[in-house]
Tab-separated table of N, CA and C in Angstrom:
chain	number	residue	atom	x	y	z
A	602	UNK	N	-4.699	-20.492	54.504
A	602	UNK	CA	-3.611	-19.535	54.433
A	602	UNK	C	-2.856	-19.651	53.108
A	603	UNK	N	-2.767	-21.156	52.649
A	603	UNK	CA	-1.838	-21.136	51.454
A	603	UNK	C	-2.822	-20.280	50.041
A	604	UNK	N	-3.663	-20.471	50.196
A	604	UNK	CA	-5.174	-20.111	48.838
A	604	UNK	C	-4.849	-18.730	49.185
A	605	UNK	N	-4.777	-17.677	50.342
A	605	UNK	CA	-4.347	-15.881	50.438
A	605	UNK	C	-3.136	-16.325	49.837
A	606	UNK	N	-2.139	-16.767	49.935
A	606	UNK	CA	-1.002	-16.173	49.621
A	606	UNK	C	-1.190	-16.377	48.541
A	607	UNK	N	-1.093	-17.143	47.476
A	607	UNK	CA	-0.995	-17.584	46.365
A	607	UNK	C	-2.417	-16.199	45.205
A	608	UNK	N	-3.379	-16.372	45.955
A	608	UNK	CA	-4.283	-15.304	45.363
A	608	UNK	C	-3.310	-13.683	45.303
A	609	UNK	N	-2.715	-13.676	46.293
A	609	UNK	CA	-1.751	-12.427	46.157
A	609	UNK	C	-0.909	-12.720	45.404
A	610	UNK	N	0.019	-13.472	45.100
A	610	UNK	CA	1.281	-13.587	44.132
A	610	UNK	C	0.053	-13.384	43.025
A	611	UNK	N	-0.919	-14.256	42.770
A	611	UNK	CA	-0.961	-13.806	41.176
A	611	UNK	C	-2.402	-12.229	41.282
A	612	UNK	N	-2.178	-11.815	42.281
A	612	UNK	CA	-3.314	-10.256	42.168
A	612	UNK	C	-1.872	-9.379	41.794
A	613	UNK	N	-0.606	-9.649	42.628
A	613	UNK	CA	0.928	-8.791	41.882
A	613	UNK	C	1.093	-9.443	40.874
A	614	UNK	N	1.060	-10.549	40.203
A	614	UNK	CA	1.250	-10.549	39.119
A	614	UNK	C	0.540	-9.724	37.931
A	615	UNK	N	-0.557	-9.781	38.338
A	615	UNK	CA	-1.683	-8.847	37.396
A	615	UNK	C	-1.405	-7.247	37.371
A	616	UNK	N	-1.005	-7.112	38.638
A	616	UNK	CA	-0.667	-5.567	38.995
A	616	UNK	C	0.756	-5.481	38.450
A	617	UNK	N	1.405	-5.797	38.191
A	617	UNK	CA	3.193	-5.947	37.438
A	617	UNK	C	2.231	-6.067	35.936
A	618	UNK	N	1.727	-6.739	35.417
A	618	UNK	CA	1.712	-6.900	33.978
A	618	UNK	C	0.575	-5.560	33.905
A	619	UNK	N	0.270	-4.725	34.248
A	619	UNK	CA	-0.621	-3.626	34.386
A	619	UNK	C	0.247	-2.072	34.269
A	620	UNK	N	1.329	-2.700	35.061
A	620	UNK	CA	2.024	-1.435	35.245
A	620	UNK	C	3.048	-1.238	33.710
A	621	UNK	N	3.909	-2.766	33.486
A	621	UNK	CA	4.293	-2.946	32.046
A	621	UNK	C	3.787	-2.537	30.751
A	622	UNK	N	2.560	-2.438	31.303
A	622	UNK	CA	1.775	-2.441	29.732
A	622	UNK	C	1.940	-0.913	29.445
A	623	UNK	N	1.456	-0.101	30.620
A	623	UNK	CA	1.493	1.605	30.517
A	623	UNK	C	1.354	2.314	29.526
A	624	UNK	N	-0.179	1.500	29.213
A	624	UNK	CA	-0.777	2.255	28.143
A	624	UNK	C	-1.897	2.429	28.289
A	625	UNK	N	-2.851	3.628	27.590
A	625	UNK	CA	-3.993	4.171	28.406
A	625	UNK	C	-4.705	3.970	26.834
A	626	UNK	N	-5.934	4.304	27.051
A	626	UNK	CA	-7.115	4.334	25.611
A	626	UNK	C	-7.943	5.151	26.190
A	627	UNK	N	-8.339	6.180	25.224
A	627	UNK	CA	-9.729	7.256	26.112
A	627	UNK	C	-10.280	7.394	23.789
A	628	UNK	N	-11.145	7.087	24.325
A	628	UNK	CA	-12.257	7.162	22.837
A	628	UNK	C	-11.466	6.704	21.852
A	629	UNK	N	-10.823	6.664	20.690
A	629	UNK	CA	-10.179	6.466	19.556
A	629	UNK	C	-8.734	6.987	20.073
A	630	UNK	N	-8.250	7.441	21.190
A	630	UNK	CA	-7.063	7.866	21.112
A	630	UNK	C	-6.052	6.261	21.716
A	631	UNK	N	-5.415	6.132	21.717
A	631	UNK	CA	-4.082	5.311	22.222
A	631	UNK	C	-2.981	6.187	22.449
A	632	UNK	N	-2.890	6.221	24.072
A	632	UNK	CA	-1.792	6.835	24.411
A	632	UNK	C	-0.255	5.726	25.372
A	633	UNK	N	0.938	6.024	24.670
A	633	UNK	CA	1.588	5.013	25.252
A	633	UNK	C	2.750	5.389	25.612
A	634	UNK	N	2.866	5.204	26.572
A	634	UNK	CA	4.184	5.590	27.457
A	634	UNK	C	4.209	6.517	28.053
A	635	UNK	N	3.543	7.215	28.919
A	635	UNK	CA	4.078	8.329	29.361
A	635	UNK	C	5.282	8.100	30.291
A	636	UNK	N	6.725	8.921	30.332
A	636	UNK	CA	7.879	8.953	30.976
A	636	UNK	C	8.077	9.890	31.067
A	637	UNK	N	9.419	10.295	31.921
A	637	UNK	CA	9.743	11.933	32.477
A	637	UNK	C	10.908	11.057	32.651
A	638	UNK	N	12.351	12.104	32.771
A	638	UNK	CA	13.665	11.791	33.246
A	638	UNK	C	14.156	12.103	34.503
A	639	UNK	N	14.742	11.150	35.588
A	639	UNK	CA	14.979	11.680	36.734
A	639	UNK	C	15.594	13.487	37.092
A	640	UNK	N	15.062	13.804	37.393
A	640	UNK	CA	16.043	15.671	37.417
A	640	UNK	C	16.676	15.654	38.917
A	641	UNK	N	17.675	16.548	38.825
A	641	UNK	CA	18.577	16.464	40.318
A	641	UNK	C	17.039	17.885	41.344
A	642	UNK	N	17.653	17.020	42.340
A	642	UNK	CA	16.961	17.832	43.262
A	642	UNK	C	16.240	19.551	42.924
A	643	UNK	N	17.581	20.605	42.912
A	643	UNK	CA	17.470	21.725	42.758
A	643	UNK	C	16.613	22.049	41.347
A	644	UNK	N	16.106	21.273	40.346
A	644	UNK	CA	15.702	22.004	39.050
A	644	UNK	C	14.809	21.531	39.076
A	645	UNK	N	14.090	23.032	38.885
A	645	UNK	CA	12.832	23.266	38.921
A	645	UNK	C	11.671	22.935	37.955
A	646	UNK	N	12.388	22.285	36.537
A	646	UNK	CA	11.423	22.431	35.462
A	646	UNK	C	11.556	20.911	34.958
A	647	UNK	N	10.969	20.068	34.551
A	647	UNK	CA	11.083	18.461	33.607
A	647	UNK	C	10.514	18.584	32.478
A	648	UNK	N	9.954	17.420	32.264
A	648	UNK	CA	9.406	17.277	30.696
A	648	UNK	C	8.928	16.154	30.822
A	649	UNK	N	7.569	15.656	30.534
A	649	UNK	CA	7.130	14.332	29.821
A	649	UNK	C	7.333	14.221	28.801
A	650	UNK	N	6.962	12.698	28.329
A	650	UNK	CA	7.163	12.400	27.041
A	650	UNK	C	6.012	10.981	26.785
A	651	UNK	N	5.081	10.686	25.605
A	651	UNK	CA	4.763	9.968	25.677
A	651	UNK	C	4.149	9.852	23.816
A	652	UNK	N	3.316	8.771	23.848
A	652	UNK	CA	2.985	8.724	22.425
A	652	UNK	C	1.094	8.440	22.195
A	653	UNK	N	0.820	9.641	21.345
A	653	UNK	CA	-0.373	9.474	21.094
A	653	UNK	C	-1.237	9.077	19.741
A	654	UNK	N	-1.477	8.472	19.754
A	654	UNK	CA	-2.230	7.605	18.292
A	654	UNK	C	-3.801	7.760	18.438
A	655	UNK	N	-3.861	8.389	17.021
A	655	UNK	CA	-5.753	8.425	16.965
A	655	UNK	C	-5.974	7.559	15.870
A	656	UNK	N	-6.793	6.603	16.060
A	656	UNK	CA	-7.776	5.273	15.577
A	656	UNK	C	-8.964	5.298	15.282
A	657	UNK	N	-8.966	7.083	14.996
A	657	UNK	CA	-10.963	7.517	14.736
A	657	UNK	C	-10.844	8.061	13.330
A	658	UNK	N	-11.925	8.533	12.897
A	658	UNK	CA	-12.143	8.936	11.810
A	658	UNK	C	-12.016	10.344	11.992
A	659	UNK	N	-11.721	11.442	12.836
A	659	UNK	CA	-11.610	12.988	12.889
A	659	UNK	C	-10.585	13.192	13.984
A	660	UNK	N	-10.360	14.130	13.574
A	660	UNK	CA	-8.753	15.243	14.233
A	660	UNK	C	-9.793	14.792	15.902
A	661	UNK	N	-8.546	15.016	16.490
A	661	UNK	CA	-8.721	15.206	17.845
A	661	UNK	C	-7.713	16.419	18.135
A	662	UNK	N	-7.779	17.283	19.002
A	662	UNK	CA	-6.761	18.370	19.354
A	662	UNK	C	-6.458	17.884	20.981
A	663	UNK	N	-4.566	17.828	21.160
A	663	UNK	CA	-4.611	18.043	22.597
A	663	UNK	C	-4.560	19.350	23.198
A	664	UNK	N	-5.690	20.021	23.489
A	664	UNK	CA	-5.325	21.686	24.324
A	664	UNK	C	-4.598	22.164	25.252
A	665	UNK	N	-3.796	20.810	26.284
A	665	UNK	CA	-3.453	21.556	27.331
A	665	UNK	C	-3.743	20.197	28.024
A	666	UNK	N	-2.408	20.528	29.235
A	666	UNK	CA	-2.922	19.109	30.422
A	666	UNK	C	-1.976	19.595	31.834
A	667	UNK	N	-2.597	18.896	32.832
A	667	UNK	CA	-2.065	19.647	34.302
A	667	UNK	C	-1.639	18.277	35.174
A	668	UNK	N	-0.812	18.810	36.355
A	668	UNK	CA	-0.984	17.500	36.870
A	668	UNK	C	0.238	18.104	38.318
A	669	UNK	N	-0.820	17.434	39.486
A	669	UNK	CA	-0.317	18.326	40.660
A	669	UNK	C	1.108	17.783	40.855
A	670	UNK	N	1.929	17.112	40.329
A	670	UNK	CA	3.253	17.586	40.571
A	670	UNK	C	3.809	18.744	39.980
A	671	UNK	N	3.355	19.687	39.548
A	671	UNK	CA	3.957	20.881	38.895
A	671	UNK	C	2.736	22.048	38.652
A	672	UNK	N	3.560	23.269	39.119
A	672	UNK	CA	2.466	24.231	39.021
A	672	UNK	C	1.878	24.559	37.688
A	673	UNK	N	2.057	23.936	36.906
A	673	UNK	CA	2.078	24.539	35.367
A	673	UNK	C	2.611	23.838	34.301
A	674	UNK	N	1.741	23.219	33.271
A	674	UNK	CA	2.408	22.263	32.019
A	674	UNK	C	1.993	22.916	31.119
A	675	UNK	N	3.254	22.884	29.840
A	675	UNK	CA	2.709	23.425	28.804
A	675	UNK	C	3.505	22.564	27.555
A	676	UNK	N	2.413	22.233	26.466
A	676	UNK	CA	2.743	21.666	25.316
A	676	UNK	C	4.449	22.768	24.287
A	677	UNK	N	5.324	22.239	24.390
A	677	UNK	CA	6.220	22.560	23.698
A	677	UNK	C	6.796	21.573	22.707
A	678	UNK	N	7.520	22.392	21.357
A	678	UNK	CA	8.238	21.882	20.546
A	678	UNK	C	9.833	22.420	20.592
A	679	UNK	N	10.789	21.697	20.036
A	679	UNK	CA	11.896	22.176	19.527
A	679	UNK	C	12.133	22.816	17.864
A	680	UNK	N	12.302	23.757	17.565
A	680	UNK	CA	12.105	23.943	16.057
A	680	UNK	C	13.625	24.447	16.044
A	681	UNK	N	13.754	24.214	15.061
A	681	UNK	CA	15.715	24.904	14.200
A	681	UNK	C	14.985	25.800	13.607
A	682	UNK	N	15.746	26.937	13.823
A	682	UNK	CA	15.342	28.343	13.292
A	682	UNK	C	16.960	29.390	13.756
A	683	UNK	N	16.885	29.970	12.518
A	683	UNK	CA	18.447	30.650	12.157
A	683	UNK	C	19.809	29.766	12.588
A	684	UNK	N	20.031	28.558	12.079
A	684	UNK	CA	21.056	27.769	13.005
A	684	UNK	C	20.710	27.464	14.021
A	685	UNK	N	19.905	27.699	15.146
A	685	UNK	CA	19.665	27.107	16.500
A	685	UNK	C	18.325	26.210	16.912
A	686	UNK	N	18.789	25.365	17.619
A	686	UNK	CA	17.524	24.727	17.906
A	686	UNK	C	16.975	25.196	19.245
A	687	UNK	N	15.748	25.837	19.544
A	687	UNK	CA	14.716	26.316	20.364
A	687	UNK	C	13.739	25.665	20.541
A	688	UNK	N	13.319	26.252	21.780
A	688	UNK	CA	11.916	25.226	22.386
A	688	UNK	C	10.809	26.773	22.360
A	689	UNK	N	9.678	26.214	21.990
A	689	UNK	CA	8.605	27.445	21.953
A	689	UNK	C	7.439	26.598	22.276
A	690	UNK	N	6.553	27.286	23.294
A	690	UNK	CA	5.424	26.773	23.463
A	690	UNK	C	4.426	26.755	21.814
A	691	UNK	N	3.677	25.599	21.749
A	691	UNK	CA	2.197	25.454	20.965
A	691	UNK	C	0.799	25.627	22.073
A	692	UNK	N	0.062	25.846	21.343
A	692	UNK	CA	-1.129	26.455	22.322
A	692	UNK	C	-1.873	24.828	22.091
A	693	UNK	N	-1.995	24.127	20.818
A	693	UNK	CA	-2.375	22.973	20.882
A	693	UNK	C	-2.109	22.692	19.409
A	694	UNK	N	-2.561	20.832	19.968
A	694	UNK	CA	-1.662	20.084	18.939
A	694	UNK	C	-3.080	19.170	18.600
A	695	UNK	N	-2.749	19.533	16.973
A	695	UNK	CA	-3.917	18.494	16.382
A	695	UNK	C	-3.333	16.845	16.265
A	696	UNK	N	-4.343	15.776	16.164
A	696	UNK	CA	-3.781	14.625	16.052
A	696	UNK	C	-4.802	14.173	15.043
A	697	UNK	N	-4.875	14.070	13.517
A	697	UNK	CA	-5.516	13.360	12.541
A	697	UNK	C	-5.539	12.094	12.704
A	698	UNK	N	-6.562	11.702	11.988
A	698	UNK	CA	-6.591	10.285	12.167
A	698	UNK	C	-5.550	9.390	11.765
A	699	UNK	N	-5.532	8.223	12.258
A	699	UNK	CA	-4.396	7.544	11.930
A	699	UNK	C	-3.133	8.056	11.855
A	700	UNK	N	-2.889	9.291	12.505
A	700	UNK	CA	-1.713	9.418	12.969
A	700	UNK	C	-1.473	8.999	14.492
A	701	UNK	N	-0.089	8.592	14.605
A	701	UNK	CA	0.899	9.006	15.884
A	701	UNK	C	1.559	10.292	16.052
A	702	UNK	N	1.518	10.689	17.316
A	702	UNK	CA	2.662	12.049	17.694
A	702	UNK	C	3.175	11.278	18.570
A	703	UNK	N	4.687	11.907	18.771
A	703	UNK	CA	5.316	11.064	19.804
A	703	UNK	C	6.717	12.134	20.095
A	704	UNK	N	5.650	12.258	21.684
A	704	UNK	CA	6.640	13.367	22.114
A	704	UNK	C	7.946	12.976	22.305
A	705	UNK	N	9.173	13.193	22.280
A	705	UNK	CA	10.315	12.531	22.604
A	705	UNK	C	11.845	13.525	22.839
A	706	UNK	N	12.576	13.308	23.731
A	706	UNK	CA	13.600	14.733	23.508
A	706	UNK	C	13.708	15.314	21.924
A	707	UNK	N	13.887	16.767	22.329
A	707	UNK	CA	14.422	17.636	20.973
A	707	UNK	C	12.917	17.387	20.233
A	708	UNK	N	11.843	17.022	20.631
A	708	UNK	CA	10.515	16.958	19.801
A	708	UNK	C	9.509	17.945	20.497
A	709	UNK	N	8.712	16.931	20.336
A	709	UNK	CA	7.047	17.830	21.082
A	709	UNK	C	7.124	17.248	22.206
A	710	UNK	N	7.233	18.165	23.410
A	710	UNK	CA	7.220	17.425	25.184
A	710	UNK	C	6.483	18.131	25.753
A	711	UNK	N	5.982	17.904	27.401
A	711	UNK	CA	4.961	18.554	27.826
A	711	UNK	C	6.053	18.940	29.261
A	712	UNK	N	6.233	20.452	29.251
A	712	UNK	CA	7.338	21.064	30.135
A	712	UNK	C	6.390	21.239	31.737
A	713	UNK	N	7.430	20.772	32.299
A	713	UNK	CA	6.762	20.659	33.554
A	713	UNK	C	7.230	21.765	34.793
A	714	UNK	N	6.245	22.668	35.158
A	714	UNK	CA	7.212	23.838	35.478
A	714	UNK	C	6.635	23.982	36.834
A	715	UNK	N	7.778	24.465	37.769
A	715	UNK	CA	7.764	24.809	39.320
A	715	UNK	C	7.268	23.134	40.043
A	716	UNK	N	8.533	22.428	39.495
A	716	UNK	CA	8.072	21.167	40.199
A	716	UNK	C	7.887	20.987	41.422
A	717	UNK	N	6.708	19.983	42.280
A	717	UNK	CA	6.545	20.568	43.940
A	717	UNK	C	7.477	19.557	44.089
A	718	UNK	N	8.303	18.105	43.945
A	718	UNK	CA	9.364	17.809	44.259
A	718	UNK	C	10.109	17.267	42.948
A	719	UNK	N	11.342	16.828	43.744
A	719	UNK	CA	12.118	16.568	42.352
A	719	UNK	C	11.416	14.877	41.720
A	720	UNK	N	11.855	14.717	40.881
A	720	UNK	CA	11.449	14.058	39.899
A	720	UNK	C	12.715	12.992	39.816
A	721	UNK	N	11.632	11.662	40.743
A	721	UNK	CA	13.216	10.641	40.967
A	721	UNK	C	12.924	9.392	40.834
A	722	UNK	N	13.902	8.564	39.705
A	722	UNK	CA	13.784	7.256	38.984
A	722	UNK	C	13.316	6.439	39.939
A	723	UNK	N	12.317	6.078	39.534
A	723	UNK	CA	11.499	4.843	40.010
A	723	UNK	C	9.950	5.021	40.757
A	724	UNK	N	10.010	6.533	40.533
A	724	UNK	CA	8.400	7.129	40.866
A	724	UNK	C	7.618	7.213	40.078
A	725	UNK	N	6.502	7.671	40.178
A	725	UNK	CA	5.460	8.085	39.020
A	725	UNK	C	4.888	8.956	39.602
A	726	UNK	N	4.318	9.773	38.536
A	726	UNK	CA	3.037	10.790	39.162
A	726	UNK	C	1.865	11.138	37.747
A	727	UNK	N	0.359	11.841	38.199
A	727	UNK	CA	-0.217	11.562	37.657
A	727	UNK	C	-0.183	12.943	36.625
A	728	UNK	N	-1.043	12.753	35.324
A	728	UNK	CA	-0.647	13.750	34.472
A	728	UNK	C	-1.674	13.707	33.565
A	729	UNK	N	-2.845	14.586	33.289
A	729	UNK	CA	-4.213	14.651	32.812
A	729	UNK	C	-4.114	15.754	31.765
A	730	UNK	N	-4.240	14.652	30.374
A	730	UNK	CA	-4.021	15.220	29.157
A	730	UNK	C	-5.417	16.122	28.872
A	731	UNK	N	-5.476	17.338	28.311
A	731	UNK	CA	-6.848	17.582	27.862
A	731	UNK	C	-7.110	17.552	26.580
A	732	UNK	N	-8.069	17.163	26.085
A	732	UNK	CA	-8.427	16.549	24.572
A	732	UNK	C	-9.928	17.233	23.932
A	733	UNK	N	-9.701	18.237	23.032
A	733	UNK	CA	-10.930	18.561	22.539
A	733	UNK	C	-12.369	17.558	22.345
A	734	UNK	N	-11.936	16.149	21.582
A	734	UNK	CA	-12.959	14.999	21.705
A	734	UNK	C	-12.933	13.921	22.622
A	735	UNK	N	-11.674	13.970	23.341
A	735	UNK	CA	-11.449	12.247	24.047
A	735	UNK	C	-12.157	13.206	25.562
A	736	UNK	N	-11.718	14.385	25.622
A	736	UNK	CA	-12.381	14.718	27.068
A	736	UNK	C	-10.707	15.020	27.533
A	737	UNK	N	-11.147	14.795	28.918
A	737	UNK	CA	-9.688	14.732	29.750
A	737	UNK	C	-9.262	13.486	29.785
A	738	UNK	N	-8.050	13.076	29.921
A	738	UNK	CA	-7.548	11.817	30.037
A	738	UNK	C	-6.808	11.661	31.193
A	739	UNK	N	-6.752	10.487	32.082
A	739	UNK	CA	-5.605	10.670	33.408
A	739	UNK	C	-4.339	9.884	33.178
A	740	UNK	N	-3.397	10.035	32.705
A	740	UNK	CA	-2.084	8.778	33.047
A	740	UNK	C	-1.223	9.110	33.865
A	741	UNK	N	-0.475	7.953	34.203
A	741	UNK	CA	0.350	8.118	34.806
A	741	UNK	C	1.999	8.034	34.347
A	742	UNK	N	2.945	9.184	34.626
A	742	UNK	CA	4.026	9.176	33.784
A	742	UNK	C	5.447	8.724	34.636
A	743	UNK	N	5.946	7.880	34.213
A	743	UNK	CA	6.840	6.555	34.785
A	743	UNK	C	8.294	7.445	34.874
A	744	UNK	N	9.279	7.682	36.066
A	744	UNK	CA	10.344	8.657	36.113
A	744	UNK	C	11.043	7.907	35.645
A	745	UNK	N	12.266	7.603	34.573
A	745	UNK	CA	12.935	7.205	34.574
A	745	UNK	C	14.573	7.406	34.798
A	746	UNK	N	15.315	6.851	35.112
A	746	UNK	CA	17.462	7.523	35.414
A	746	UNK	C	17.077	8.266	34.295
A	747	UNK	N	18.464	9.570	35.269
A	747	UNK	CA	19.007	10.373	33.861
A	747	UNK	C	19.492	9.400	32.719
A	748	UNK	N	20.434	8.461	33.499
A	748	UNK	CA	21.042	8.085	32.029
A	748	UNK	C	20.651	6.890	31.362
A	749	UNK	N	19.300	6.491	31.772
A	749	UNK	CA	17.906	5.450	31.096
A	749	UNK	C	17.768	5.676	30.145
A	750	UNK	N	18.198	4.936	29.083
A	750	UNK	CA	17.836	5.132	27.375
A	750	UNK	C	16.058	5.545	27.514
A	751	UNK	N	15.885	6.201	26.578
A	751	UNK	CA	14.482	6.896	26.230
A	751	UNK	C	13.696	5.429	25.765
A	752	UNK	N	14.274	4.980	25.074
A	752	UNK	CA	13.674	3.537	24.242
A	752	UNK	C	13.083	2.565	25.580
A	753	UNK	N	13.728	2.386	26.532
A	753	UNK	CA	13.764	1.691	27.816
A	753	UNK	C	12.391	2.000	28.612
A	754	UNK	N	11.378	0.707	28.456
A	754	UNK	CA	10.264	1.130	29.489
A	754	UNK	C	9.810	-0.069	30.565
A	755	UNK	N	10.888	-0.682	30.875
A	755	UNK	CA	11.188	-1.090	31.911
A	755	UNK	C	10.271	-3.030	31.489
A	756	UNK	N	10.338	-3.046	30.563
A	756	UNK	CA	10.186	-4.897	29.441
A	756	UNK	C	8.475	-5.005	28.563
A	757	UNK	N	8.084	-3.351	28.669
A	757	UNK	CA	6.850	-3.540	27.901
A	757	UNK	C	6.951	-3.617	25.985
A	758	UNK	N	8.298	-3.499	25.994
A	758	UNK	CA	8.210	-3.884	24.619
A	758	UNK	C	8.061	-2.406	23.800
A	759	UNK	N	8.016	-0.971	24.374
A	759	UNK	CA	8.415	-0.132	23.329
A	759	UNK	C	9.303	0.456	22.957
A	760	UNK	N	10.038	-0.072	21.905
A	760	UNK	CA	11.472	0.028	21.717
A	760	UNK	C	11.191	1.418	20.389
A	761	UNK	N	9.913	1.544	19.837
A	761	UNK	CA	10.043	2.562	19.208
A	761	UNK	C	9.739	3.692	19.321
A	762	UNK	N	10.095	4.083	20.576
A	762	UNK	CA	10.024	5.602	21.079
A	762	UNK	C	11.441	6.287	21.410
């Protein structure tokens, strides 16, 4: 009995340092962090946010990504245009090599629309990037409090997002 328990403390330990890490790899891409902000019950629309790094030698494009908590995701930016800052959909986003994108408020986010529930700190749900070369990708995007610093991913160490 003592050899089960102890095999479980460290199978959660493995599963805690798994969940910390919350970072995905699909071909040359590195994707890290996906997060969303808690939203109150009644609103209907969120936003992910996460960071993608290509480590290959050619563009990768993200086209588009879905994910059954929401009827509908679409790649958006914020741009300043005539004094105001606006959000406008992109149809897709190239990622050159050795770059990072890193979606983040007031940046490039992935709008999450006709949410089937609200979106509440300390959940996750799943969220499948589509990628001209990596294919589809699956992660999972971590809810965090409204008023959870963005930087904050709960002790994995990415303080530069």
């Amino acid at each position: 009995m003592r050899f089960n328990r102890f095999s479980l403390l460290l199978i959660g330990c493995a599963l805690a340092q798994l969940v910390d890490a919350h970072e995905f790899e699909a071909g040359e891409l590195h994707i890290a962090h996906p997060w969303s902000r808690a939203m109150p019950p009644a609103v209907p629309t969120g936003a992910a946010y996460l960071e993608i790094s290509n480590h290959g030698a050619e563009n990768d494009t993200l086209l588009g990504a879905d994910s059954p908590a929401a009827d509908k995701v679409e790649i958006h930016e914020h741009v300043h245009a005539d004094g105001l800052m606006k959000m406008q959909q992109v149809d897709s986003l190239v990622i050159a090599p050795g770059e990072t994108v890193t979606f983040q408020p007031g940046a490039y986010h992935l709008m999450l629309f006709n949410l089937k529930q609200p979106l509440s700190a300390g959940e996750h749900f799943p969220l499948t990037l589509h990628f001209a070369v990596a294919g589809d990708v699956d992660v999972v995007v971590n809810v965090q409090a409204a008023d959870e610093p963005a930087t904050h991913d709960a002790g994995s160490g990415h303080a530069h997002h």
